PDB file of C-alpha atoms and ligand atoms in Angstrom:
ATOM      1  CA  MET A   1     -47.770  -6.463  64.585  1.00  0.00           C
ATOM      2  CA  ARG A   2     -49.038  -3.641  62.691  1.00  0.00           C
ATOM      3  CA  LEU A   3     -49.766  -3.593  58.652  1.00  0.00           C
ATOM      4  CA  ILE A   4     -48.568  -0.388  57.386  1.00  0.00           C
ATOM      5  CA  ASN A   5     -49.286   1.259  54.314  1.00  0.00           C
ATOM      6  CA  SER A   6     -48.935   4.709  54.814  1.00  0.00           C
ATOM      7  CA  LYS A   7     -45.602   7.257  55.594  1.00  0.00           C
ATOM      8  CA  THR A   8     -47.722   9.320  57.975  1.00  0.00           C
ATOM      9  CA  GLU A   9     -48.756   6.065  59.738  1.00  0.00           C
ATOM     10  CA  LEU A  10     -45.590   4.928  59.724  1.00  0.00           C
ATOM     11  CA  SER A  11     -43.571   8.493  60.468  1.00  0.00           C
ATOM     12  CA  THR A  12     -46.153   8.600  63.947  1.00  0.00           C
ATOM     13  CA  GLU A  13     -44.762   4.835  65.327  1.00  0.00           C
ATOM     14  CA  ILE A  14     -40.859   5.552  64.337  1.00  0.00           C
ATOM     15  CA  GLN A  15     -41.948   8.600  66.704  1.00  0.00           C
ATOM     16  CA  LEU A  16     -43.303   6.790  69.248  1.00  0.00           C
ATOM     17  CA  ILE A  17     -40.769   3.409  68.606  1.00  0.00           C
ATOM     18  CA  LYS A  18     -37.243   6.641  68.948  1.00  0.00           C
ATOM     19  CA  THR A  19     -38.876   8.874  71.638  1.00  0.00           C
ATOM     20  CA  ASN A  20     -38.718   5.353  74.452  1.00  0.00           C
ATOM     21  CA  ASN A  21     -34.928   4.848  73.039  1.00  0.00           C
ATOM     22  CA  LYS A  22     -35.706   1.412  71.447  1.00  0.00           C
ATOM     23  CA  THR A  23     -33.926   0.509  68.606  1.00  0.00           C
ATOM     24  CA  ILE A  24     -34.883  -0.548  65.125  1.00  0.00           C
ATOM     25  CA  GLY A  25     -34.025  -3.690  63.177  1.00  0.00           C
ATOM     26  CA  PHE A  26     -34.787  -3.393  59.756  1.00  0.00           C
ATOM     27  CA  VAL A  27     -34.924  -5.663  56.518  1.00  0.00           C
ATOM     28  CA  PRO A  28     -35.843  -4.138  53.364  1.00  0.00           C
ATOM     29  CA  THR A  29     -37.384  -6.510  50.836  1.00  0.00           C
ATOM     30  CA  MET A  30     -39.919  -7.153  47.801  1.00  0.00           C
ATOM     31  CA  GLY A  31     -41.936  -9.778  49.258  1.00  0.00           C
ATOM     32  CA  ALA A  32     -42.278 -13.487  48.199  1.00  0.00           C
ATOM     33  CA  LEU A  33     -40.908 -14.399  51.423  1.00  0.00           C
ATOM     34  CA  HIS A  34     -38.458 -17.665  51.917  1.00  0.00           C
ATOM     35  CA  GLU A  35     -35.585 -18.900  54.354  1.00  0.00           C
ATOM     36  CA  GLY A  36     -33.682 -16.601  53.364  1.00  0.00           C
ATOM     37  CA  HIS A  37     -35.538 -13.443  54.216  1.00  0.00           C
ATOM     38  CA  LEU A  38     -36.619 -14.840  57.368  1.00  0.00           C
ATOM     39  CA  ALA A  39     -33.095 -15.676  58.169  1.00  0.00           C
ATOM     40  CA  LEU A  40     -32.347 -12.007  58.258  1.00  0.00           C
ATOM     41  CA  VAL A  41     -36.036 -11.013  59.154  1.00  0.00           C
ATOM     42  CA  LYS A  42     -35.072 -13.607  62.573  1.00  0.00           C
ATOM     43  CA  ARG A  43     -31.908 -12.092  62.973  1.00  0.00           C
ATOM     44  CA  ALA A  44     -32.883  -7.810  62.963  1.00  0.00           C
ATOM     45  CA  VAL A  45     -35.987  -9.434  65.957  1.00  0.00           C
ATOM     46  CA  ALA A  46     -32.239 -10.779  68.000  1.00  0.00           C
ATOM     47  CA  GLU A  47     -30.140  -7.756  67.552  1.00  0.00           C
ATOM     48  CA  ASN A  48     -33.007  -5.380  68.096  1.00  0.00           C
ATOM     49  CA  ASP A  49     -36.426  -3.819  70.406  1.00  0.00           C
ATOM     50  CA  PHE A  50     -37.959  -3.524  66.778  1.00  0.00           C
ATOM     51  CA  CYS A  51     -38.279  -5.775  63.485  1.00  0.00           C
ATOM     52  CA  ILE A  52     -40.012  -3.588  61.188  1.00  0.00           C
ATOM     53  CA  VAL A  53     -38.933  -4.743  56.880  1.00  0.00           C
ATOM     54  CA  SER A  54     -40.743  -3.413  53.748  1.00  0.00           C
ATOM     55  CA  ILE A  55     -42.888  -4.719  51.358  1.00  0.00           C
ATOM     56  CA  PHE A  56     -42.774  -2.753  47.918  1.00  0.00           C
ATOM     57  CA  VAL A  57     -42.169  -3.889  44.832  1.00  0.00           C
ATOM     58  CA  ASN A  58     -40.295  -1.503  43.951  1.00  0.00           C
ATOM     59  CA  PRO A  59     -40.909  -0.903  40.188  1.00  0.00           C
ATOM     60  CA  THR A  60     -37.854   2.045  39.202  1.00  0.00           C
ATOM     61  CA  GLN A  61     -35.149  -0.947  39.464  1.00  0.00           C
ATOM     62  CA  PHE A  62     -36.474  -2.688  36.814  1.00  0.00           C
ATOM     63  CA  ASN A  63     -35.171  -2.539  33.514  1.00  0.00           C
ATOM     64  CA  ASN A  64     -37.808  -5.271  31.751  1.00  0.00           C
ATOM     65  CA  ALA A  65     -40.795  -4.978  31.808  1.00  0.00           C
ATOM     66  CA  THR A  66     -42.171  -8.349  31.905  1.00  0.00           C
ATOM     67  CA  ASP A  67     -40.334  -9.281  35.495  1.00  0.00           C
ATOM     68  CA  LEU A  68     -41.847  -6.788  36.992  1.00  0.00           C
ATOM     69  CA  GLU A  69     -45.185  -7.856  35.766  1.00  0.00           C
ATOM     70  CA  LYS A  70     -44.077 -11.429  36.452  1.00  0.00           C
ATOM     71  CA  TYR A  71     -42.405 -10.463  40.691  1.00  0.00           C
ATOM     72  CA  PRO A  72     -44.515 -13.233  42.190  1.00  0.00           C
ATOM     73  CA  ARG A  73     -46.511 -11.296  45.426  1.00  0.00           C
ATOM     74  CA  ASN A  74     -48.414 -13.062  48.205  1.00  0.00           C
ATOM     75  CA  LEU A  75     -48.909 -10.446  50.680  1.00  0.00           C
ATOM     76  CA  GLU A  76     -50.964 -12.408  53.144  1.00  0.00           C
ATOM     77  CA  LYS A  77     -48.768 -15.234  52.697  1.00  0.00           C
ATOM     78  CA  ASP A  78     -46.074 -12.673  53.685  1.00  0.00           C
ATOM     79  CA  ALA A  79     -46.996 -11.499  56.790  1.00  0.00           C
ATOM     80  CA  LYS A  80     -47.828 -14.808  58.213  1.00  0.00           C
ATOM     81  CA  LEU A  81     -44.053 -15.551  58.180  1.00  0.00           C
ATOM     82  CA  LEU A  82     -43.202 -12.382  59.422  1.00  0.00           C
ATOM     83  CA  GLU A  83     -45.912 -12.389  61.940  1.00  0.00           C
ATOM     84  CA  SER A  84     -44.949 -15.863  63.301  1.00  0.00           C
ATOM     85  CA  ALA A  85     -40.593 -14.563  62.975  1.00  0.00           C
ATOM     86  CA  GLY A  86     -41.299 -12.069  65.480  1.00  0.00           C
ATOM     87  CA  CYS A  87     -41.383  -8.491  62.813  1.00  0.00           C
ATOM     88  CA  LYS A  88     -42.983  -5.133  64.081  1.00  0.00           C
ATOM     89  CA  ILE A  89     -44.349  -3.975  61.487  1.00  0.00           C
ATOM     90  CA  ILE A  90     -44.715  -4.727  57.960  1.00  0.00           C
ATOM     91  CA  PHE A  91     -45.020  -1.379  56.089  1.00  0.00           C
ATOM     92  CA  ALA A  92     -46.330  -1.968  52.393  1.00  0.00           C
ATOM     93  CA  PRO A  93     -46.817   0.670  50.261  1.00  0.00           C
ATOM     94  CA  GLU A  94     -48.115   1.399  47.414  1.00  0.00           C
ATOM     95  CA  SER A  95     -46.312   2.817  44.168  1.00  0.00           C
ATOM     96  CA  GLU A  96     -48.004   6.411  44.587  1.00  0.00           C
ATOM     97  CA  GLU A  97     -47.877   6.894  48.098  1.00  0.00           C
ATOM     98  CA  ILE A  98     -43.541   6.094  47.810  1.00  0.00           C
ATOM     99  CA  TYR A  99     -43.003   8.111  44.147  1.00  0.00           C
ATOM    100  CA  ASN A 100     -44.459  11.119  42.507  1.00  0.00           C
ATOM    101  CA  PRO A 101     -44.499  10.228  38.494  1.00  0.00           C
ATOM    102  CA  GLU A 102     -41.916  12.568  38.338  1.00  0.00           C
ATOM    103  CA  GLU A 103     -39.601  10.782  40.128  1.00  0.00           C
ATOM    104  CA  ILE A 104     -40.362   6.995  38.242  1.00  0.00           C
ATOM    105  CA  ASN A 105     -40.335   8.408  35.256  1.00  0.00           C
ATOM    106  CA  ASN A 106     -36.448  10.270  35.203  1.00  0.00           C
ATOM    107  CA  ARG A 107     -33.195   7.936  36.796  1.00  0.00           C
ATOM    108  CA  PHE A 108     -32.441   8.893  40.057  1.00  0.00           C
ATOM    109  CA  GLU A 109     -28.833   9.950  40.307  1.00  0.00           C
ATOM    110  CA  PHE A 110     -25.983   8.635  42.158  1.00  0.00           C
ATOM    111  CA  ASP A 111     -22.781   8.522  41.743  1.00  0.00           C
ATOM    112  CA  PHE A 112     -21.416   4.937  41.929  1.00  0.00           C
ATOM    113  CA  ASN A 113     -17.331   5.210  42.001  1.00  0.00           C
ATOM    114  CA  GLY A 114     -17.654   2.500  39.505  1.00  0.00           C
ATOM    115  CA  LEU A 115     -19.080  -0.078  41.322  1.00  0.00           C
ATOM    116  CA  ASP A 116     -21.807  -0.067  39.293  1.00  0.00           C
ATOM    117  CA  ASN A 117     -19.999  -1.040  35.958  1.00  0.00           C
ATOM    118  CA  VAL A 118     -19.931  -4.244  36.191  1.00  0.00           C
ATOM    119  CA  MET A 119     -21.367  -7.547  36.347  1.00  0.00           C
ATOM    120  CA  GLU A 120     -26.154  -6.634  37.434  1.00  0.00           C
ATOM    121  CA  GLY A 121     -25.328  -3.119  36.469  1.00  0.00           C
ATOM    122  CA  LYS A 122     -23.465  -3.995  33.050  1.00  0.00           C
ATOM    123  CA  PHE A 123     -25.804  -5.681  32.445  1.00  0.00           C
ATOM    124  CA  ARG A 124     -29.620  -4.674  34.076  1.00  0.00           C
ATOM    125  CA  PRO A 125     -28.982  -0.583  33.329  1.00  0.00           C
ATOM    126  CA  GLY A 126     -30.380   1.978  36.019  1.00  0.00           C
ATOM    127  CA  HIS A 127     -30.920  -0.986  38.394  1.00  0.00           C
ATOM    128  CA  PHE A 128     -28.776   0.292  41.297  1.00  0.00           C
ATOM    129  CA  ASN A 129     -29.556   3.872  40.636  1.00  0.00           C
ATOM    130  CA  GLY A 130     -33.881   1.977  41.394  1.00  0.00           C
ATOM    131  CA  VAL A 131     -32.072  -0.056  44.286  1.00  0.00           C
ATOM    132  CA  VAL A 132     -30.334   3.710  46.024  1.00  0.00           C
ATOM    133  CA  GLN A 133     -32.965   5.717  45.120  1.00  0.00           C
ATOM    134  CA  ILE A 134     -35.914   2.793  47.330  1.00  0.00           C
ATOM    135  CA  VAL A 135     -33.732   2.138  50.183  1.00  0.00           C
ATOM    136  CA  SER A 136     -32.577   5.614  50.727  1.00  0.00           C
ATOM    137  CA  LYS A 137     -36.095   6.791  51.416  1.00  0.00           C
ATOM    138  CA  LEU A 138     -36.863   3.857  52.996  1.00  0.00           C
ATOM    139  CA  PHE A 139     -33.970   4.747  55.413  1.00  0.00           C
ATOM    140  CA  SER A 140     -35.348   7.896  55.245  1.00  0.00           C
ATOM    141  CA  LEU A 141     -38.864   7.688  56.559  1.00  0.00           C
ATOM    142  CA  ILE A 142     -37.783   4.342  59.373  1.00  0.00           C
ATOM    143  CA  GLN A 143     -34.710   5.731  60.878  1.00  0.00           C
ATOM    144  CA  PRO A 144     -33.142   1.800  62.027  1.00  0.00           C
ATOM    145  CA  ASP A 145     -30.301   1.263  63.649  1.00  0.00           C
ATOM    146  CA  LYS A 146     -29.471  -1.487  61.850  1.00  0.00           C
ATOM    147  CA  ALA A 147     -30.588  -2.792  57.875  1.00  0.00           C
ATOM    148  CA  TYR A 148     -29.924  -6.042  56.857  1.00  0.00           C
ATOM    149  CA  PHE A 149     -28.505  -7.166  52.904  1.00  0.00           C
ATOM    150  CA  GLY A 150     -28.104 -10.455  51.801  1.00  0.00           C
ATOM    151  CA  GLU A 151     -24.863 -12.170  50.274  1.00  0.00           C
ATOM    152  CA  LYS A 152     -26.852 -13.062  47.166  1.00  0.00           C
ATOM    153  CA  ASP A 153     -27.516  -9.730  45.618  1.00  0.00           C
ATOM    154  CA  PHE A 154     -23.537  -8.657  45.832  1.00  0.00           C
ATOM    155  CA  GLN A 155     -23.497  -6.021  44.120  1.00  0.00           C
ATOM    156  CA  GLN A 156     -25.387  -4.480  45.956  1.00  0.00           C
ATOM    157  CA  LEU A 157     -23.862  -5.573  49.204  1.00  0.00           C
ATOM    158  CA  ALA A 158     -20.806  -3.078  48.598  1.00  0.00           C
ATOM    159  CA  ILE A 159     -23.351  -0.370  46.889  1.00  0.00           C
ATOM    160  CA  ILE A 160     -25.026   0.060  49.876  1.00  0.00           C
ATOM    161  CA  HIS A 161     -22.407   0.161  51.795  1.00  0.00           C
ATOM    162  CA  HIS A 162     -20.896   2.747  48.505  1.00  0.00           C
ATOM    163  CA  MET A 163     -24.194   4.450  49.619  1.00  0.00           C
ATOM    164  CA  VAL A 164     -24.372   4.620  53.646  1.00  0.00           C
ATOM    165  CA  ASN A 165     -20.815   6.001  53.825  1.00  0.00           C
ATOM    166  CA  THR A 166     -21.662   8.631  51.088  1.00  0.00           C
ATOM    167  CA  MET A 167     -25.025   9.172  52.464  1.00  0.00           C
ATOM    168  CA  ASP A 168     -23.804   9.397  55.951  1.00  0.00           C
ATOM    169  CA  PHE A 169     -27.017   8.042  56.821  1.00  0.00           C
ATOM    170  CA  GLY A 170     -25.801   6.282  60.877  1.00  0.00           C
ATOM    171  CA  VAL A 171     -26.948   2.745  60.127  1.00  0.00           C
ATOM    172  CA  GLU A 172     -24.874   0.255  60.422  1.00  0.00           C
ATOM    173  CA  ILE A 173     -25.729  -2.300  57.590  1.00  0.00           C
ATOM    174  CA  VAL A 174     -25.485  -6.043  58.329  1.00  0.00           C
ATOM    175  CA  ASP A 175     -23.580  -8.611  56.035  1.00  0.00           C
ATOM    176  CA  CYS A 176     -25.774 -12.267  56.274  1.00  0.00           C
ATOM    177  CA  HIS A 177     -24.897 -15.192  54.682  1.00  0.00           C
ATOM    178  CA  ILE A 178     -26.529 -16.830  51.574  1.00  0.00           C
ATOM    179  CA  VAL A 179     -29.178 -19.194  52.034  1.00  0.00           C
ATOM    180  CA  ARG A 180     -29.288 -22.412  50.585  1.00  0.00           C
ATOM    181  CA  GLU A 181     -31.749 -24.899  49.996  1.00  0.00           C
ATOM    182  CA  PRO A 182     -30.289 -28.951  51.240  1.00  0.00           C
ATOM    183  CA  SER A 183     -29.579 -29.425  47.070  1.00  0.00           C
ATOM    184  CA  GLY A 184     -27.561 -25.679  46.921  1.00  0.00           C
ATOM    185  CA  LEU A 185     -29.953 -23.466  45.108  1.00  0.00           C
ATOM    186  CA  ALA A 186     -29.651 -20.259  46.397  1.00  0.00           C
ATOM    187  CA  MET A 187     -33.412 -18.910  47.636  1.00  0.00           C
ATOM    188  CA  SER A 188     -34.317 -16.580  45.371  1.00  0.00           C
ATOM    189  CA  SER A 189     -37.625 -14.948  45.300  1.00  0.00           C
ATOM    190  CA  ARG A 190     -37.511 -16.009  41.225  1.00  0.00           C
ATOM    191  CA  ASN A 191     -36.876 -19.460  42.455  1.00  0.00           C
ATOM    192  CA  GLU A 192     -41.200 -19.682  42.803  1.00  0.00           C
ATOM    193  CA  ARG A 193     -41.761 -19.184  39.247  1.00  0.00           C
ATOM    194  CA  LEU A 194     -39.428 -22.171  37.734  1.00  0.00           C
ATOM    195  CA  THR A 195     -40.462 -25.667  37.373  1.00  0.00           C
ATOM    196  CA  GLU A 196     -39.674 -29.126  38.935  1.00  0.00           C
ATOM    197  CA  ASP A 197     -37.607 -29.679  35.739  1.00  0.00           C
ATOM    198  CA  GLN A 198     -36.390 -26.359  35.805  1.00  0.00           C
ATOM    199  CA  ARG A 199     -35.313 -26.247  39.824  1.00  0.00           C
ATOM    200  CA  LYS A 200     -33.512 -29.621  39.205  1.00  0.00           C
ATOM    201  CA  LYS A 201     -31.361 -27.943  36.563  1.00  0.00           C
ATOM    202  CA  ALA A 202     -30.781 -24.819  38.450  1.00  0.00           C
ATOM    203  CA  VAL A 203     -28.949 -26.756  40.746  1.00  0.00           C
ATOM    204  CA  GLU A 204     -26.053 -26.901  38.809  1.00  0.00           C
ATOM    205  CA  ILE A 205     -25.098 -24.254  39.033  1.00  0.00           C
ATOM    206  CA  SER A 206     -24.340 -23.749  42.684  1.00  0.00           C
ATOM    207  CA  LYS A 207     -22.396 -27.362  41.797  1.00  0.00           C
ATOM    208  CA  VAL A 208     -20.681 -25.496  39.106  1.00  0.00           C
ATOM    209  CA  LEU A 209     -19.880 -22.883  41.675  1.00  0.00           C
ATOM    210  CA  PHE A 210     -18.748 -25.549  44.460  1.00  0.00           C
ATOM    211  CA  GLU A 211     -16.222 -27.363  41.861  1.00  0.00           C
ATOM    212  CA  SER A 212     -14.989 -24.552  40.597  1.00  0.00           C
ATOM    213  CA  ARG A 213     -13.221 -23.772  43.768  1.00  0.00           C
ATOM    214  CA  ASN A 214     -11.539 -26.856  43.543  1.00  0.00           C
ATOM    215  CA  PHE A 215     -10.179 -26.277  40.164  1.00  0.00           C
ATOM    216  CA  ALA A 216      -9.519 -22.914  41.038  1.00  0.00           C
ATOM    217  CA  LEU A 217      -6.299 -24.327  43.035  1.00  0.00           C
ATOM    218  CA  LYS A 218      -4.758 -24.638  39.056  1.00  0.00           C
ATOM    219  CA  LEU A 219      -6.088 -22.274  36.597  1.00  0.00           C
ATOM    220  CA  SER A 220      -5.770 -18.831  36.846  1.00  0.00           C
ATOM    221  CA  PRO A 221      -8.154 -16.409  36.925  1.00  0.00           C
ATOM    222  CA  THR A 222      -9.962 -16.693  33.721  1.00  0.00           C
ATOM    223  CA  GLU A 223      -9.802 -20.152  32.449  1.00  0.00           C
ATOM    224  CA  VAL A 224     -11.667 -19.988  35.691  1.00  0.00           C
ATOM    225  CA  ILE A 225     -14.702 -18.418  33.798  1.00  0.00           C
ATOM    226  CA  ASN A 226     -14.465 -19.245  30.814  1.00  0.00           C
ATOM    227  CA  ARG A 227     -14.744 -23.475  32.601  1.00  0.00           C
ATOM    228  CA  VAL A 228     -17.640 -22.706  35.052  1.00  0.00           C
ATOM    229  CA  ILE A 229     -19.624 -21.139  31.838  1.00  0.00           C
ATOM    230  CA  ASP A 230     -18.807 -23.431  29.590  1.00  0.00           C
ATOM    231  CA  GLU A 231     -20.218 -26.538  31.926  1.00  0.00           C
ATOM    232  CA  ILE A 232     -23.440 -24.302  33.140  1.00  0.00           C
ATOM    233  CA  ASN A 233     -24.081 -24.143  29.120  1.00  0.00           C
ATOM    234  CA  LYS A 234     -23.927 -27.329  28.322  1.00  0.00           C
ATOM    235  CA  VAL A 235     -27.149 -28.168  30.633  1.00  0.00           C
ATOM    236  CA  PRO A 236     -30.018 -27.616  29.158  1.00  0.00           C
ATOM    237  CA  GLU A 237     -31.871 -24.210  29.529  1.00  0.00           C
ATOM    238  CA  LEU A 238     -29.646 -23.045  31.222  1.00  0.00           C
ATOM    239  CA  THR A 239     -27.600 -20.198  30.193  1.00  0.00           C
ATOM    240  CA  VAL A 240     -24.834 -18.152  31.438  1.00  0.00           C
ATOM    241  CA  GLU A 241     -25.667 -13.970  31.185  1.00  0.00           C
ATOM    242  CA  TYR A 242     -22.650 -13.158  32.805  1.00  0.00           C
ATOM    243  CA  PHE A 243     -19.609 -14.688  35.393  1.00  0.00           C
ATOM    244  CA  GLU A 244     -17.149 -12.514  36.982  1.00  0.00           C
ATOM    245  CA  ILE A 245     -14.384 -12.733  39.413  1.00  0.00           C
ATOM    246  CA  VAL A 246     -14.054 -10.046  41.021  1.00  0.00           C
ATOM    247  CA  ASN A 247     -12.054  -8.704  43.670  1.00  0.00           C
ATOM    248  CA  SER A 248     -14.686  -8.766  46.261  1.00  0.00           C
ATOM    249  CA  ASN A 249     -14.470  -4.371  47.594  1.00  0.00           C
ATOM    250  CA  THR A 250     -13.295  -3.044  44.967  1.00  0.00           C
ATOM    251  CA  LEU A 251     -14.914  -5.459  42.076  1.00  0.00           C
ATOM    252  CA  LEU A 252     -13.184  -5.074  39.599  1.00  0.00           C
ATOM    253  CA  PRO A 253     -11.944  -8.282  37.812  1.00  0.00           C
ATOM    254  CA  LEU A 254      -9.240  -9.683  39.673  1.00  0.00           C
ATOM    255  CA  ALA A 255      -6.070  -9.743  38.586  1.00  0.00           C
ATOM    256  CA  SER A 256      -4.299 -12.587  40.957  1.00  0.00           C
ATOM    257  CA  TRP A 257      -5.148 -14.598  43.487  1.00  0.00           C
ATOM    258  CA  ALA A 258      -3.963 -13.143  46.324  1.00  0.00           C
ATOM    259  CA  GLU A 259      -6.736 -10.684  46.008  1.00  0.00           C
ATOM    260  CA  PRO A 260      -9.259 -11.120  48.038  1.00  0.00           C
ATOM    261  CA  SER A 261     -12.342 -12.401  45.672  1.00  0.00           C
ATOM    262  CA  VAL A 262     -15.951 -13.387  45.223  1.00  0.00           C
ATOM    263  CA  GLY A 263     -16.802 -15.267  41.242  1.00  0.00           C
ATOM    264  CA  CYS A 264     -20.639 -14.053  40.505  1.00  0.00           C
ATOM    265  CA  ILE A 265     -22.964 -15.158  38.331  1.00  0.00           C
ATOM    266  CA  ALA A 266     -26.343 -14.303  36.290  1.00  0.00           C
ATOM    267  CA  VAL A 267     -27.821 -16.949  34.810  1.00  0.00           C
ATOM    268  CA  PHE A 268     -31.140 -17.809  32.860  1.00  0.00           C
ATOM    269  CA  CYS A 269     -33.066 -20.689  33.756  1.00  0.00           C
ATOM    270  CA  GLY A 270     -35.229 -20.827  31.145  1.00  0.00           C
ATOM    271  CA  GLU A 271     -37.392 -17.508  30.983  1.00  0.00           C
ATOM    272  CA  VAL A 272     -36.267 -16.657  34.867  1.00  0.00           C
ATOM    273  CA  ARG A 273     -32.673 -15.284  36.139  1.00  0.00           C
ATOM    274  CA  LEU A 274     -30.979 -16.253  38.420  1.00  0.00           C
ATOM    275  CA  ILE A 275     -27.615 -14.920  40.119  1.00  0.00           C
ATOM    276  CA  ASP A 276     -25.591 -16.430  43.089  1.00  0.00           C
ATOM    277  CA  ASN A 277     -22.069 -15.965  44.190  1.00  0.00           C
ATOM    278  CA  ILE A 278     -19.241 -17.210  46.041  1.00  0.00           C
ATOM    279  CA  ARG A 279     -16.423 -16.107  47.506  1.00  0.00           C
ATOM    280  CA  TYR A 280     -12.535 -17.905  46.551  1.00  0.00           C
ATOM    281  CA  LYS A 281     -11.145 -16.206  49.159  1.00  0.00           C
ATOM    282  CA  LEU A 282     -11.912 -13.805  51.304  1.00  0.00           C
TER     283      LEU A 282
HETATM  284  O1  PAF Z 301     -32.570  -7.551  47.103  1.00  0.00           O
HETATM  285  C1  PAF Z 301     -34.164  -7.228  47.150  1.00  0.00           C
HETATM  286  O2  PAF Z 301     -35.173  -7.674  47.404  1.00  0.00           O
HETATM  287  C2  PAF Z 301     -33.849  -5.816  46.858  1.00  0.00           C
HETATM  288  O3  PAF Z 301     -33.407  -5.214  45.944  1.00  0.00           O
HETATM  289  C3  PAF Z 301     -33.942  -4.247  47.822  1.00  0.00           C
HETATM  290  C4  PAF Z 301     -33.237  -3.981  48.788  1.00  0.00           C
HETATM  291  C5  PAF Z 301     -35.586  -4.977  48.963  1.00  0.00           C
HETATM  292  C6  PAF Z 301     -34.817  -3.018  47.356  1.00  0.00           C
HETATM  293  O4  PAF Z 301     -35.761  -2.879  46.892  1.00  0.00           O
END
């Protein structure tokens, strides 16, 4: 496995792989890897000749300076995990290698076709502009055949599909299921920042989401939304930022249970912001 920091060195490797007609499976990450990331990496390894993983805590997608500063980083540990999962190249650039100062200071503009008006887009203004900015740069550099994303970031995945369709990247996006801890808590790099007590409380998020599938049988979408928010807010240290049930294709608020639906939630557990989601109808 090679650890590469420079774009030039990366390009040389990509040229070589392409000249040999080998396929590339790409997993973009911000590091602090957990079993959820490793599931994507193992799938990329199994389905392609080469697996490339990027580790880059992308400054342009953070709308909160403290969140960026406190985002967990551990390249050495990540590299060991990736090597044993079968990754061939880690691309871990410094910010200056990716962005010029102008790109950092001015928002990257992209037409989201309304997909960013709700949920994460509403509560983290500019977040998805930063995500599209970095993912499009990484796709151009790495030219993957397939790229793997987790469904925990449901809205991000919808936006990446839209981006690939509108920008004609010719890369297949592979949607991968949420990986959960045995308790049900969705795996996240941010879980590392939870105390043991907070981690127990955070389990209530997935517990209430799973229960909501039962009470959804008798309630309207709005009633389910209110009940989920009430039950989670009852748990000390948990504060729901939003819970929305949307059409899983358009991300528009759900009018009736006949539509394909997903409930997406963001909850503060103390200072740590966690997201999760649940499908009601496929
Ligand atoms: O999901 C993430 O970890 C990030 O948003 C991504 C896709 C690596 C872009 O920085």
